[in-house]
XYZ file of C-alpha atoms in Angstrom:
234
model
C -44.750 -193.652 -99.283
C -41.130 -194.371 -97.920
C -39.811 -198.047 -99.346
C -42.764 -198.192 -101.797
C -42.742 -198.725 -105.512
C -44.627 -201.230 -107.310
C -44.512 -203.189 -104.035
C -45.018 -202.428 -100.615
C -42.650 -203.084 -98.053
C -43.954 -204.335 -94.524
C -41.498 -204.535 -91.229
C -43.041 -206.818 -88.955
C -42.182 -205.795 -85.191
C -43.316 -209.561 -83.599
C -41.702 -211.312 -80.912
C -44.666 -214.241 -81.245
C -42.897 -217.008 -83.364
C -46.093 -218.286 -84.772
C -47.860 -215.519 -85.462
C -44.917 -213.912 -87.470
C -44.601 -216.704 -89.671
C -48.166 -217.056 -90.389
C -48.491 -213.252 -91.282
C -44.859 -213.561 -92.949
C -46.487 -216.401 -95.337
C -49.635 -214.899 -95.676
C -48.575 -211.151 -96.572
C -45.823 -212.541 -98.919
C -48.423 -214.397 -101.048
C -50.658 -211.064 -101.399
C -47.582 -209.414 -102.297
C -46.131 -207.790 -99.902
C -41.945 -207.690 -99.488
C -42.077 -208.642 -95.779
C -38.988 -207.959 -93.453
C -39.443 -209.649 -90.295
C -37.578 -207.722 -87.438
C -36.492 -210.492 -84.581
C -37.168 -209.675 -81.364
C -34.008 -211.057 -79.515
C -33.165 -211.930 -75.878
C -32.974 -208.380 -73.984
C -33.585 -206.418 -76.663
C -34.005 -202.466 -76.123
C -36.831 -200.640 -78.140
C -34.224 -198.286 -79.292
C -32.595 -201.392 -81.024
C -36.068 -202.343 -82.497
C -36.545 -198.728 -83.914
C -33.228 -198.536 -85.513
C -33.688 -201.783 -87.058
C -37.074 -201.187 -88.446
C -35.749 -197.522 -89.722
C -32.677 -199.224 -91.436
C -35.048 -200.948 -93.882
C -37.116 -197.921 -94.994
C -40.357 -199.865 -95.171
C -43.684 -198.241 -95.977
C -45.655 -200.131 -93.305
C -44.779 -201.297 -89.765
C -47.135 -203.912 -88.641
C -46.251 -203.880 -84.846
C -47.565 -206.132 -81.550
C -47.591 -203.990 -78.653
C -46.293 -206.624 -76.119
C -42.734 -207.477 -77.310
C -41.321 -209.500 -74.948
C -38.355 -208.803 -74.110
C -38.515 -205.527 -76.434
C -40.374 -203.875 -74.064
C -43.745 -201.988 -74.887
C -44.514 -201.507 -78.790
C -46.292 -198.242 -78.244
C -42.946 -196.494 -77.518
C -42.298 -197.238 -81.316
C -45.592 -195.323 -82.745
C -44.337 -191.649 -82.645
C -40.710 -192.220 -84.117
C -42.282 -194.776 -86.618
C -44.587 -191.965 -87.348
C -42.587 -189.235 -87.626
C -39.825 -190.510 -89.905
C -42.855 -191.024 -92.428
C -43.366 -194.899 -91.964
C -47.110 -195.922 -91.839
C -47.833 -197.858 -88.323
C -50.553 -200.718 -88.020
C -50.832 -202.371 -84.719
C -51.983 -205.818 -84.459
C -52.318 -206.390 -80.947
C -53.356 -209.045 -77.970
C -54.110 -206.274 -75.713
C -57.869 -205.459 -75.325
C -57.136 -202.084 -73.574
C -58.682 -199.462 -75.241
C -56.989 -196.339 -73.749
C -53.514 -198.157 -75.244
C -55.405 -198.666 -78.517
C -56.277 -194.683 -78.421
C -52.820 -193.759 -77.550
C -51.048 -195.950 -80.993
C -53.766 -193.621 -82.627
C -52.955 -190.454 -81.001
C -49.423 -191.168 -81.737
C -49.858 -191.056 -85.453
C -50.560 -195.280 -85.827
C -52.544 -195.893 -89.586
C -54.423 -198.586 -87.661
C -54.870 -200.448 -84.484
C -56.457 -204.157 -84.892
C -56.851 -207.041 -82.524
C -54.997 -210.435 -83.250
C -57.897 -211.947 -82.606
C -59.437 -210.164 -86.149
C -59.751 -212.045 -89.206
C -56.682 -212.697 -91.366
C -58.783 -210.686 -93.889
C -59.785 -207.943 -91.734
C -56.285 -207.409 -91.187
C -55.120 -208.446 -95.014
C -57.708 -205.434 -95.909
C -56.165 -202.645 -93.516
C -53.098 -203.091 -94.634
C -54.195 -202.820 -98.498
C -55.896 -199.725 -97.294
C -52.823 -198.299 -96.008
C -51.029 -199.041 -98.569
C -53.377 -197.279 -101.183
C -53.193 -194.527 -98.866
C -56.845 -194.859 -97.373
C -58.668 -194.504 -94.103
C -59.007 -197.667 -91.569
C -60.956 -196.390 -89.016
C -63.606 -194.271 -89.617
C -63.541 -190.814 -87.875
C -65.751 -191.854 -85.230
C -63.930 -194.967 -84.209
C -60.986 -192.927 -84.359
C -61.880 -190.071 -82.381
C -63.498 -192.488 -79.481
C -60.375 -194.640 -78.868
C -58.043 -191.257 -78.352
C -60.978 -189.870 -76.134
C -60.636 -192.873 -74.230
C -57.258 -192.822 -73.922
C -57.484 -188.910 -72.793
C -60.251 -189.961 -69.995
C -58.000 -192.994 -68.493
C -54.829 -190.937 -68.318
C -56.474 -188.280 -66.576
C -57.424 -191.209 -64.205
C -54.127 -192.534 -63.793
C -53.095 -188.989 -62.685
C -55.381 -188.613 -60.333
C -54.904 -191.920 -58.337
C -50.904 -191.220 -58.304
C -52.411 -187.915 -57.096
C -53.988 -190.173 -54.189
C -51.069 -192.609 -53.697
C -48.708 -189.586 -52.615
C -51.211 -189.083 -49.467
C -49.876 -192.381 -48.178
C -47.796 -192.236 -45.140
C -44.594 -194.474 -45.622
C -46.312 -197.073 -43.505
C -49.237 -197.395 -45.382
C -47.087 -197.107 -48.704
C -45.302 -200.673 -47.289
C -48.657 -202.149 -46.441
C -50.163 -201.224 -49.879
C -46.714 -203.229 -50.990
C -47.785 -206.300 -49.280
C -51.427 -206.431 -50.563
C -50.107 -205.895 -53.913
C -48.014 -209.381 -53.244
C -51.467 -210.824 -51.994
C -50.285 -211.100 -48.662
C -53.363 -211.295 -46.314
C -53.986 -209.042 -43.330
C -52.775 -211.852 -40.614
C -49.167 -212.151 -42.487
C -48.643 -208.379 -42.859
C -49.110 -207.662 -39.148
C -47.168 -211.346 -38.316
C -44.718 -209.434 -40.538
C -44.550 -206.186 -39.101
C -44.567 -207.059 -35.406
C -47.986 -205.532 -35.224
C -51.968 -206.557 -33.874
C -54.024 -207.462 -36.898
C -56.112 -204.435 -35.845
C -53.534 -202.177 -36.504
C -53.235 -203.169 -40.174
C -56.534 -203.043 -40.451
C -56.927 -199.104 -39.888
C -53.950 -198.256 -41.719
C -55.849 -200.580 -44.526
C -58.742 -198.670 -43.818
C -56.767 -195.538 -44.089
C -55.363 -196.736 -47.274
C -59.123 -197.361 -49.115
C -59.961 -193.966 -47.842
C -56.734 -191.793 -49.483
C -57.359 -193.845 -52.902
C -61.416 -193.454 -52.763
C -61.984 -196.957 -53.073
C -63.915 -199.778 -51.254
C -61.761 -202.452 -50.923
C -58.576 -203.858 -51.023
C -58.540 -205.494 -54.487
C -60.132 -201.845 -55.534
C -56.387 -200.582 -54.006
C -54.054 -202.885 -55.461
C -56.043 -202.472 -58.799
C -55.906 -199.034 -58.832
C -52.279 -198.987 -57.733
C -50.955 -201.152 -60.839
C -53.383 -199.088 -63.205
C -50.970 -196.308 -62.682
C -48.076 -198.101 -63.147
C -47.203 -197.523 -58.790
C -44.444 -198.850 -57.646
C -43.136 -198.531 -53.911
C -40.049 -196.105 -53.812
C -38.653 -198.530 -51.164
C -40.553 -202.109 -51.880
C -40.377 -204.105 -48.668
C -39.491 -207.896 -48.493
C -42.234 -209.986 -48.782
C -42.671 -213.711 -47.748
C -45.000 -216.000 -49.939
C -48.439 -216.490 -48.677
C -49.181 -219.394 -47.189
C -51.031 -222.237 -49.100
C-alpha cells in the first residue's frame, strides 16, 4: 500500500478544527503517521488533491463538506485511482452521497457521529487490507445512490417544461417569497401566480409548493437567469 511500511500513513482532508485535532491526537497514539491537510480560505479541490497526492499516504480519511474546499466526494476517484485507500468520515446523513464515495472506489464511508472506535477499527481494517462494509451494506448504499440519481434526472427532466415565467416564479418560492409578494413583485393579480404555481406543481408531479422547491434543490436547479428578490416580510 502506497506510503506504508511498518507504519501507516493517514492524510486527513478536514476543514473542522476540532475534529482534526481530536482524530490527529487520537490516530497518532494508535500509531498512525498523521498528515493533516489544512483546508485554507478559498481553497480549490484541485489544490486539496495535489496536496494529499504530494504526501503519498496509504489512507485518506476525508469529510465530505470542506468548507471552503468545496465537496469531498470530487476527491474519491483520483484518491482512488492513484492507489491511495479513501475512508470518509462524514456529517452528511445522505445515503445516495454515501453510495457514490463507494461507487467511486472509497475503502469506507462512516458517520462522525460513530464511535471513535468504530472508526479507530475501519481504519485498522484498511490498513491490514480488509473489508469494512460487508457486501450487502456495500451493494445497498451504491443502489441507492443509482435510484436517487435516476431521480434527479428525471425532475431536471420536469424543470425544462417550465415556461420562463414559471422558471422566475419557481425562483421566488425557492427564496420563500409568498404568493402575495411575487405577484406585488411582478405587477400581477395574486390569481395569476397562483395558476402559473399550479402549473408549476403539475410539470414537476408534485403537490405542493415546498414539494417544488424541494425537488428543485434536490437536483442541484438553479435559474439560468435568477430574478431579484426582496426579503419577505416579517
Amino acid at each position: 500500500m502506497p506510503g506504508r511500511a511498518d507504519v501507516t500513513t493517514v492524510a486527513l482532508v478536514e476543514d473542522h478544527v476540532l475534529f482534526a485535532e481530536a482524530m490527529d491526537v487520537t490516530l497518532t497514539r494508535e500509531g498512525f503517521d498523521v498528515r493533516r491537510i489544512p483546508v485554507k480560505e478559498r481553497a480549490m479541490p484541485g489544490q486539496l488533491l495535489t496536496s494529499v497526492m504530494r504526501m503519498n499516504p496509504g489512507i485518506a480519511l476525508l469529510d465530505l463538506d470542506l468548507g471552503a474546499g468545496g465537496d469531498g466526494t470530487r476527491l474519491v476517484a483520483p484518491l482512488t485511482r492513484s492507489g491511495i485507500s479513501v475512508v470518509v468520515v462524514t456529517g452528511s446523513t445522505d445515503r445516495a452521497r454515501w453510495g457514490q464515495c463507494l461507487r467511486e472506489g472509497a475503502r469506507a464511508v462512516l458517520s462522525k457521529s460513530a464511535r471513535l472506535e468504530e472508526i479507530l477499527s475501519a481504519l485498522r481494517l484498511v490498513a491490514d487490507g480488509r473489508h469494512v462494509h460487508t457486501g450487502e451494506e456495500r451493494q445497498s448504499l451504491i443502489t441507492h445512490f443509482y435510484t436517487e440519481r435516476e431521480v434527479v434526472k428525471t425532475v431536471r427532466r420536469r424543470l425544462e417544461l417550465l415556461t420562463a415565467r414559471e422558471i422566475e416564479v419557481l425562483a421566488h418560492l425557492m427564496d420563500g417569497q409568498p404568493v402575495r409578494e411575487i405577484a406585488d413583485a411582478s405587477f400581477v393579480s395574486e390569481a395569476t401566480v397562483r395558476t402559473q404555481v399550479k402549473s408549476i406543481l403539475a410539470k414537476l408531479e408534485v403537490t405542493s409548493q415546498l414539494a417544488a422547491v424541494g425537488a428543485a434543490r434536490k437536483a442541484g436547479w438553479v435559474p439560468p437567469s435568477r430574478p431579484p428578490s426582496r426579503p419577505s416580510a416579517e
